XYZ file of C-alpha atoms in Angstrom:
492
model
C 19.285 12.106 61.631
C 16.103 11.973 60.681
C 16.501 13.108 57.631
C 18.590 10.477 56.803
C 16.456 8.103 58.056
C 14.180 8.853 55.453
C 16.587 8.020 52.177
C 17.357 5.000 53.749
C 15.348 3.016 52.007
C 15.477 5.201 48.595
C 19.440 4.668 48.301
C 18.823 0.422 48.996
C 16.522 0.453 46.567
C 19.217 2.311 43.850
C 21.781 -0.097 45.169
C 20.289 -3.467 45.206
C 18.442 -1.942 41.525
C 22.348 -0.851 40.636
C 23.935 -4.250 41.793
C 21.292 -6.397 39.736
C 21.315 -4.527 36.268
C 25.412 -4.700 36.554
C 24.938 -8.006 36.989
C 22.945 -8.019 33.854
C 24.187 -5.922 31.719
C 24.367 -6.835 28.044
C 28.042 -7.738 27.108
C 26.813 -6.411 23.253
C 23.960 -4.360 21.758
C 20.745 -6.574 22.261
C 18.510 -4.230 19.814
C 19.578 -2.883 16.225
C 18.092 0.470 17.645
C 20.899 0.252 20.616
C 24.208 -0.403 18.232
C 22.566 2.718 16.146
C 22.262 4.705 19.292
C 26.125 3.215 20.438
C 27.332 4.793 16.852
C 25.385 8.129 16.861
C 26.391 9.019 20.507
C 30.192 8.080 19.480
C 29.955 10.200 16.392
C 28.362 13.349 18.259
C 31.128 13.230 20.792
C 34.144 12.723 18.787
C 32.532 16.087 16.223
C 30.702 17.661 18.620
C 27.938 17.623 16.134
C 24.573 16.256 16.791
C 23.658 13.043 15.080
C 20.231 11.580 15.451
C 18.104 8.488 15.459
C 16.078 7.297 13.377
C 12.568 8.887 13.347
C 11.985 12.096 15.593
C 16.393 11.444 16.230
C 15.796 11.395 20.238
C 18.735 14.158 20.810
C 18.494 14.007 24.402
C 19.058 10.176 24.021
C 21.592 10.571 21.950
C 23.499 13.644 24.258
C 23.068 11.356 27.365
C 24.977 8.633 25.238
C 27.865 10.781 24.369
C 28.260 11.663 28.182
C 28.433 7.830 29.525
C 30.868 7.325 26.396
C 33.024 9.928 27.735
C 32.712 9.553 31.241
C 33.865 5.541 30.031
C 36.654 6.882 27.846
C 37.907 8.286 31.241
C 38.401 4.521 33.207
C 40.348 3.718 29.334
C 36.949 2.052 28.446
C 36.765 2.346 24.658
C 33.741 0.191 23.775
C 30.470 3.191 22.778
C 28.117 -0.125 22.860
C 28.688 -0.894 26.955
C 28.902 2.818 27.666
C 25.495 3.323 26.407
C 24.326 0.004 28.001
C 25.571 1.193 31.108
C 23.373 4.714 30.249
C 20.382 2.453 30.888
C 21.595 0.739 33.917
C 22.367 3.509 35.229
C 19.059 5.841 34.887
C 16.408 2.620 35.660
C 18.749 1.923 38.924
C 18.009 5.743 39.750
C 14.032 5.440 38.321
C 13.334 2.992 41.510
C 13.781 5.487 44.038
C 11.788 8.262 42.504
C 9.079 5.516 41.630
C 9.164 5.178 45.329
C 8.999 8.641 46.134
C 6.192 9.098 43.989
C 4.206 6.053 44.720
C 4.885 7.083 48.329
C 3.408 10.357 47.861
C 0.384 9.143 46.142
C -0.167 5.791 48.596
C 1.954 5.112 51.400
C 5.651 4.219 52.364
C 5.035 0.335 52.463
C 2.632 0.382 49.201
C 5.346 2.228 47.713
C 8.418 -0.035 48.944
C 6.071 -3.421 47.233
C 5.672 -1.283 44.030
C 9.166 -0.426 43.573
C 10.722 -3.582 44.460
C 8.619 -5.445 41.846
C 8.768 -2.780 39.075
C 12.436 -3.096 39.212
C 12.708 -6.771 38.759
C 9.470 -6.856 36.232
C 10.904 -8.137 32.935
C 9.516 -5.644 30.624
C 11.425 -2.820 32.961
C 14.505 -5.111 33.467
C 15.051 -6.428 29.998
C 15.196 -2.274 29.341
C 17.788 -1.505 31.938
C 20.992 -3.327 30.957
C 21.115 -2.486 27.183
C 21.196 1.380 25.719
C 17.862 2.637 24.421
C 15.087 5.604 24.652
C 13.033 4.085 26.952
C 15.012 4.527 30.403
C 16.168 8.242 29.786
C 12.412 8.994 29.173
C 10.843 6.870 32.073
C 13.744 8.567 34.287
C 13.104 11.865 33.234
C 8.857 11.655 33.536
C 9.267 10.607 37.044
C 11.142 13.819 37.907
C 8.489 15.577 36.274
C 5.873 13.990 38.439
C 7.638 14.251 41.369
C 8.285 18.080 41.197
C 4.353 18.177 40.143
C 3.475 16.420 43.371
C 5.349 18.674 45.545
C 4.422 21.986 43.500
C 0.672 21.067 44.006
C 1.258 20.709 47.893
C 3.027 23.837 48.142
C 2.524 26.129 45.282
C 6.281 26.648 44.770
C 6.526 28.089 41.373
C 10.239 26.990 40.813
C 8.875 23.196 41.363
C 6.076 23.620 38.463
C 8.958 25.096 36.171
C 11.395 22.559 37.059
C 8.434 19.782 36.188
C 8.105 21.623 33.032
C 11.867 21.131 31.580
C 11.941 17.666 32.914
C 8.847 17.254 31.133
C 11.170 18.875 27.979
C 13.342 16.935 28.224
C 11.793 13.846 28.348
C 10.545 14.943 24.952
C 13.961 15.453 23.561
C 14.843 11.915 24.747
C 11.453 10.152 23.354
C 8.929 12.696 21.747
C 6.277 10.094 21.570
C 6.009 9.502 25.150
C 6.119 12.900 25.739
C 2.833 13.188 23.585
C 1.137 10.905 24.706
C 1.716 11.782 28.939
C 0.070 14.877 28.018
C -3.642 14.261 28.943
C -2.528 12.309 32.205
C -0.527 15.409 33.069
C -3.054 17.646 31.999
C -5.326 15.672 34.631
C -2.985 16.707 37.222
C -4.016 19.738 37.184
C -7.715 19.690 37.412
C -7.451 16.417 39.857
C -4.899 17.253 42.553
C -5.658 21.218 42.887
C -6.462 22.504 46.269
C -7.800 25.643 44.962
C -9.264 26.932 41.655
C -6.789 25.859 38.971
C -4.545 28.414 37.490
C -4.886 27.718 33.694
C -2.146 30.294 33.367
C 0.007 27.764 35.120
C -1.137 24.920 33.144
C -0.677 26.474 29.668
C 2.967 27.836 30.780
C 3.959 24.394 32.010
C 3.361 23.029 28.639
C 4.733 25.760 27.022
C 7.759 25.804 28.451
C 8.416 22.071 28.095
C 7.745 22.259 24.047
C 9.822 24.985 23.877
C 12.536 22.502 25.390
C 12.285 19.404 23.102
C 11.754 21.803 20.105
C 15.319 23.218 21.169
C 16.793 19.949 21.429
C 15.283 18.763 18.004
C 16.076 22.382 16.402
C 19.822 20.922 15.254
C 18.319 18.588 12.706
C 16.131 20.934 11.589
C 18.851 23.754 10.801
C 21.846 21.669 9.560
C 22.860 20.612 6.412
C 21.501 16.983 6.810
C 17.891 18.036 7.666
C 16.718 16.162 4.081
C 17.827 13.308 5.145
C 16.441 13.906 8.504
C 13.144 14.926 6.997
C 13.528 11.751 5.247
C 14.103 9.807 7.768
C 11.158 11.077 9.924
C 8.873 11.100 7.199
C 9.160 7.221 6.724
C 9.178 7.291 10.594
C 5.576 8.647 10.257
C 4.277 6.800 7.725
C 5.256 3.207 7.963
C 5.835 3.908 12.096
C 2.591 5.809 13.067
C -0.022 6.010 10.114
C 0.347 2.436 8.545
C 1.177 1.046 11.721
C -1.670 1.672 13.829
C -4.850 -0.095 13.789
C -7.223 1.862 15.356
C -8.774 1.733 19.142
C -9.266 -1.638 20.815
C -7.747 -3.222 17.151
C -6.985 -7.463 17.590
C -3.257 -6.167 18.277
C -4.277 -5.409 21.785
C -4.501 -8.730 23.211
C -1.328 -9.136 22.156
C -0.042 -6.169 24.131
C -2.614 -7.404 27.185
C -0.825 -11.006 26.642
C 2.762 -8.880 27.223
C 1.570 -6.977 30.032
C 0.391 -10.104 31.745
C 3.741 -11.928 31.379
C 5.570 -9.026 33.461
C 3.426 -8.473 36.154
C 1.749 -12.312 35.789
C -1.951 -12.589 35.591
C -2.383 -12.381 39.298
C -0.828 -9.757 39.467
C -2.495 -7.781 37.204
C -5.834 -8.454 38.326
C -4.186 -7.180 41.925
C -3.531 -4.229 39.861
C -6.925 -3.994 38.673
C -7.907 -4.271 42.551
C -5.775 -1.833 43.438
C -7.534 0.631 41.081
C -11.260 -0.062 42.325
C -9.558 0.209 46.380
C -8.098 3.570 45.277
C -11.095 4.847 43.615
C -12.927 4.181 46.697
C -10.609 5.814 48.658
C -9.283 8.861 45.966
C -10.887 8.705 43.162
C -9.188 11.960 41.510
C -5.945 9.883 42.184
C -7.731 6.711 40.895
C -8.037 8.808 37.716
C -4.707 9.716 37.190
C -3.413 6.571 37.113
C -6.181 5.152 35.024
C -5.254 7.853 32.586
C -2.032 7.430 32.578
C -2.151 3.986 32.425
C -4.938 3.843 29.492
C -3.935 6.505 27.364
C -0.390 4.861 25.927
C -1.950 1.808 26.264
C -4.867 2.425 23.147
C -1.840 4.215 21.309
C 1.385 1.349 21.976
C -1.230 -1.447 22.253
C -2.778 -1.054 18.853
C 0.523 -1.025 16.621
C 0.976 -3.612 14.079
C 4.912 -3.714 15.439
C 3.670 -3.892 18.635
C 6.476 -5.044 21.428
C 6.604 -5.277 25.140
C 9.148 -2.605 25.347
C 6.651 0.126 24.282
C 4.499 -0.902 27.456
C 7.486 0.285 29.852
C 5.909 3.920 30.413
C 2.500 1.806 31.767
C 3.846 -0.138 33.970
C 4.433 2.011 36.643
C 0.657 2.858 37.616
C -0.083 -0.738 37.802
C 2.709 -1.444 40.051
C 1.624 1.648 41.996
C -1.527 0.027 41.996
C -0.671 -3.421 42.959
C 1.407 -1.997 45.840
C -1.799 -0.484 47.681
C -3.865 -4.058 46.879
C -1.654 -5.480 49.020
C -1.201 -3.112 51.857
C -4.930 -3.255 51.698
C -4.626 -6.845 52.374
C -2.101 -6.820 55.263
C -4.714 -4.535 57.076
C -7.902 -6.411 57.334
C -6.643 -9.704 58.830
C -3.839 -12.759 59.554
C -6.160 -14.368 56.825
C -5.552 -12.169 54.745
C -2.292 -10.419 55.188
C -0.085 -13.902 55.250
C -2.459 -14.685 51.456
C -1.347 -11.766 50.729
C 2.890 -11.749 51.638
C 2.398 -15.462 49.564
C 1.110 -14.038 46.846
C 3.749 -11.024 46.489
C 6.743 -13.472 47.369
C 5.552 -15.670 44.726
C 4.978 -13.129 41.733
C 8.375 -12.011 42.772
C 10.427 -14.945 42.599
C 8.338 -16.038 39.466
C 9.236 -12.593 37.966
C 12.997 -13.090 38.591
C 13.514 -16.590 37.614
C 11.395 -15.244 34.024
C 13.716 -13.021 33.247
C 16.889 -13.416 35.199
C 18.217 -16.673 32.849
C 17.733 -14.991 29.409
C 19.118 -11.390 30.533
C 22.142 -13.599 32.063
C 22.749 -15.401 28.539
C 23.056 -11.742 26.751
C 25.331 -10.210 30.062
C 28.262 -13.668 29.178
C 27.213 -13.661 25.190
C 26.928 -10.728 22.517
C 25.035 -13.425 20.278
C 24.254 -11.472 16.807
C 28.004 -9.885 16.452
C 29.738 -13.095 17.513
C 27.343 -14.498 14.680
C 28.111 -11.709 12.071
C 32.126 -12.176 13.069
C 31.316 -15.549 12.153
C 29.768 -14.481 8.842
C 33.084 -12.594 8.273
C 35.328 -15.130 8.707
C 33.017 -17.582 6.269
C 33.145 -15.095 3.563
C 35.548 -13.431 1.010
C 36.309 -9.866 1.785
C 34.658 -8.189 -1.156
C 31.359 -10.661 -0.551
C 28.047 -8.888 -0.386
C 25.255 -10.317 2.014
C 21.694 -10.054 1.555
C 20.208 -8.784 4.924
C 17.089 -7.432 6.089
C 17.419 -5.220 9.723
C 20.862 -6.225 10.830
C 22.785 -4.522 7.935
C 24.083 -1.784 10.545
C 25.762 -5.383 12.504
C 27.204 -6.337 9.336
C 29.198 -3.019 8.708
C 30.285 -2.529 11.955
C 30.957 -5.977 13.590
C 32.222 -7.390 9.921
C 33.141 -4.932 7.405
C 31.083 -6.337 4.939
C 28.848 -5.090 2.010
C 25.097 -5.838 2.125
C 22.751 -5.830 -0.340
C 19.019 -5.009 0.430
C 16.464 -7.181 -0.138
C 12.225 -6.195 -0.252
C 10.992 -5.403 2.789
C 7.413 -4.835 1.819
C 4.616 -6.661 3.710
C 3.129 -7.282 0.101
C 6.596 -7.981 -2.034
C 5.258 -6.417 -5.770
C 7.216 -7.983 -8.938
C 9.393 -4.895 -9.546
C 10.708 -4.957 -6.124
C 11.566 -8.824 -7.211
C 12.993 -8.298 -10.882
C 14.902 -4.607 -9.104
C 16.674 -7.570 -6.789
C 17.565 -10.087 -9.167
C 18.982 -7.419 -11.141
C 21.236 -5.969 -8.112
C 22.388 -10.054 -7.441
C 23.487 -10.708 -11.000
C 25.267 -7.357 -11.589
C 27.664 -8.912 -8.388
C 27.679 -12.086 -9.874
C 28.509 -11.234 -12.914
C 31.551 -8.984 -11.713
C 32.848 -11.477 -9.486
C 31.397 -10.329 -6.384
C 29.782 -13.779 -3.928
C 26.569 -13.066 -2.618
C 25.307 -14.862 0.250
C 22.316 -15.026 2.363
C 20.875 -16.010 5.442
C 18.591 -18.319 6.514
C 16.642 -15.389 8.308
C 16.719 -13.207 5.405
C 15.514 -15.521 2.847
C 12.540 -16.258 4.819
C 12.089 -12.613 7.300
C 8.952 -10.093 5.808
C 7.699 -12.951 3.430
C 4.588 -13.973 4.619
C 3.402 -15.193 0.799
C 6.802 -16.867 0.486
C 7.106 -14.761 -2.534
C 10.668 -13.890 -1.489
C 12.302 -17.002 -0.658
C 10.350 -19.285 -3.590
C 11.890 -16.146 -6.271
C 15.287 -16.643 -5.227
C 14.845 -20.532 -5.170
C 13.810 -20.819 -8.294
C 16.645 -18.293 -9.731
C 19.789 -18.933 -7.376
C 21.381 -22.136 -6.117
C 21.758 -22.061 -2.477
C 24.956 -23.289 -1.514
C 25.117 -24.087 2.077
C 28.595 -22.594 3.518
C 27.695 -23.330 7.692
C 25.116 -22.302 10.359
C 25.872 -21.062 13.599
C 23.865 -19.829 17.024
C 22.728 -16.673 16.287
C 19.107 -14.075 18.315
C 16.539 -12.166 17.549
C 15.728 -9.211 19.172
C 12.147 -9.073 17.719
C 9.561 -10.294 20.479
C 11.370 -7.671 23.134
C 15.118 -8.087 25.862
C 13.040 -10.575 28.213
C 11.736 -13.304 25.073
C 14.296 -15.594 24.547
C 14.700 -16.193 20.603
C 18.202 -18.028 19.992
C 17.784 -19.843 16.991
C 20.530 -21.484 14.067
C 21.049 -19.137 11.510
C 22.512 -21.059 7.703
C 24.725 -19.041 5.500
C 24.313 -20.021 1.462
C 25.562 -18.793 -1.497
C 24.121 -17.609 -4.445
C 24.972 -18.793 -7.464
C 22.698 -19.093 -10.777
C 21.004 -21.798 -11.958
């Protein structure tokens, strides 16, 4: 009985977490990365061939995809783009009890209950949970890893530290780049929670093992007849993704990610997080550490990329809400006039958390916005018309079998990229083919206007409509619904 009594709370936390992301699910794929992820996963099932990603191709992701389509496919659910939604909803419902294991482990049951219940409903987290992507198979899989670390440093069971150490695989065959960059927290682990003298055997096979795992996972693209185009793939991955895309340590791109992490825990919160650190330091200051590291370390990485978004913040958010958990059982201890403060303040961040993110993840779980727009697109076009499109090509092909054209996507557009496009639009023209733009693409990755002032002063735009169409740019909890006008091109 008892130990039941003790999952209690662990299995209300999955359900409430599992009722409130069905509720919210995303009736279509929010993010371009998500449809890509819906048609991958779809592919590798019905071939039993591995497809990947762009970039490092996330297999696990990818795998774990296929097995929700499948496990769909068996209720007569045909749809790849809600099975893979419902992978996330699925795997952040089942993160909240581990986080509350953990945080349990490392604080106390009530610090731990606060943490979880507010990490769930935190709209960076949230906006992640109800539409498929990387980011909840990786957060799932790192808390296993730090839970089996937790109990293998309090016991010395061997089988937990190898168990950590696929777990720790395997949330680098789901998202490698996490995986790199948890590696110094984890490392800290070891030297900060021993008991003993550290084993550095232990510590080296731990690691070993769990490269060994995502290697194995990413050996398929590697070894098959597409691994050009993978190589490709990844090596545009790392140079317009990593190199060119980070700005260096404590670049101006980090008060933007400070300005995202603020709006999902609220600036009250995150100075209770900040709190929370100093109180734990006092208290445990190798724990203090891990945290700090684990919270600092993606940060300086995530924080300083020119493409910057809230979503890459996910994996920090737990040690802050970890955090802010024992600030406030802290609180609740000294005093009446400070514990009911204290309940205020938490109720407060709470509801405001909910109501932020509740309305817009609501709007996507009754509307799939972009394909109802592209269907609209369809139906306002000729069959053999061509659109010029910038990200959303992949909606255009599979929401309304139509041809795109590609358009320069440089951050400085050069004059051959210019005369290569004109060239591409009159060859269409000329055989009869419509062209037509959006209002988004004529004016998306031109900061100079270069773009949109060539094609003025060359085409005719012809307005055909607009219609109510999102952007998934500024992250799943910004709201960007917009009207989107179709032209055509014609010359002048």
């Amino acid at each position: 009985m008892t130990s039941l009594k003790k999952y209690t709370i662990p299995f209300i936390l999955f359900f409430l977490s599992l009722l409130l992301r069905l509720h919210l699910i995303s009736k279509g794929p929010f993010h371009l990365d998500c449809l890509n992820l819906a048609i991958n996963a779809e592919k590798t099932l019905d071939t039993f061939q591995l497809h990947y990603l762009f970039g490092p191709g996330y297999p696990l992701t990818v795998i774990l995809g296929s097995f929700f389509i499948f496990l769909t496919r068996l209720f007569s659910i045909d749809d790849p783009v809600f099975s893979v939604n419902l992978m996330s909803v699925v795997l952040s419902a089942l993160s909240i009890p581990l986080f509350y294991f953990i945080a349990k482990k490392l604080s106390d049951p009530f610090s731990a209950l606060l943490g979880a219940v507010t990490f769930s409903i935190s709209p960076i987290f949230l906006g992640l949970s109800v539409y498929g992507k990387s980011h909840t198979p990786s957060l799932f899989l790192l808390f296993l890893c730090i839970l089996c670390l937790i109990y293998y440093f309090e016991n010395r069971n061997k089988r937990l530290l190898l168990w950590g150490s696929i777990f720790f695989g395997l949330m680098g065959a789901a998202r490698v780049q996490d995986m790199i960059l948890m590696i110094i927290p984890l490392a800290s682990l070891f030297l900060l929670l021993k008991k003993d003298k550290i084993h550095w055997k232990h510590l080296l096979q731990f690691f070993a093992i769990a490269f060994v795992i995502a290697a194995l996972f990413h050996a398929p693209y590697l070894l098959t007849k597409s691994r050009n185009l993978f190589y490709g793939q990844f090596s545009t991955f790392w140079e317009s993704g990593l190199k060119q895309n980070f700005m260096g340590f404590l670049s101006p791109i980090l008060f933007i990610s400070l300005t995202y992490l603020t709006e999902t825990t609220t600036l009250v919160g995150l100075i209770f997080s900040c709190l929370g650190f100093i109180i734990l330091f006092k208290t445990n200051y190798k724990l203090s550490l891990f945290l700090l590291l684990w919270t600092i370390v993606p940060l300086l990485f995530y924080g300083n990329l020119i493409t910057s978004a809230p979503r890459f913040l996910a994996i920090i958010l737990p040690p802050l809400f970890i955090a802010q958990g024992m600030f406030y059982k802290k609180m609740t201890e000294f005093s009446f006039f400070t514990k009911l403060p204290a309940y205020v303040c938490y109720l407060a961040i709470f509801l405001y958390l909910f109501s932020s993110a509740h309305p817009i993840l609501y709007i996507r779980n009754q509307n799939a916005i972009l394909p109802e727009f592209v269907r609209w697109v369809t139906d306002s076009t000729e069959e053999n018309a061509k659109i010029i499109i910038t990200d959303n090509s992949k909606f255009y092909s599979y929401y309304g079998n139509r041809a795109v054209l590609g358009r320069p996507l440089a951050y400085t557009i050069k004059e051959h990229m210019l005369d290569d496009f004109k060239k591409s639009v009159d060859e269409n023209l000329e055989s009869n083919i419509p062209v037509y733009i959006t209002a988004l693409s004529l004016s998306s990755y031109d900061l100079e206007h270069k773009f949109s002032n060539f094609v003025k002063e060359h085409y005719n735009l012809n307005y055909v409509g607009e219609q109510i169409s999102e952007g998934w740019y500024k992250g799943a909890y910004h709201n960007l619904i917009y009207t989107n006008n179709l032209y055509r091109l014609t010359k002048k």
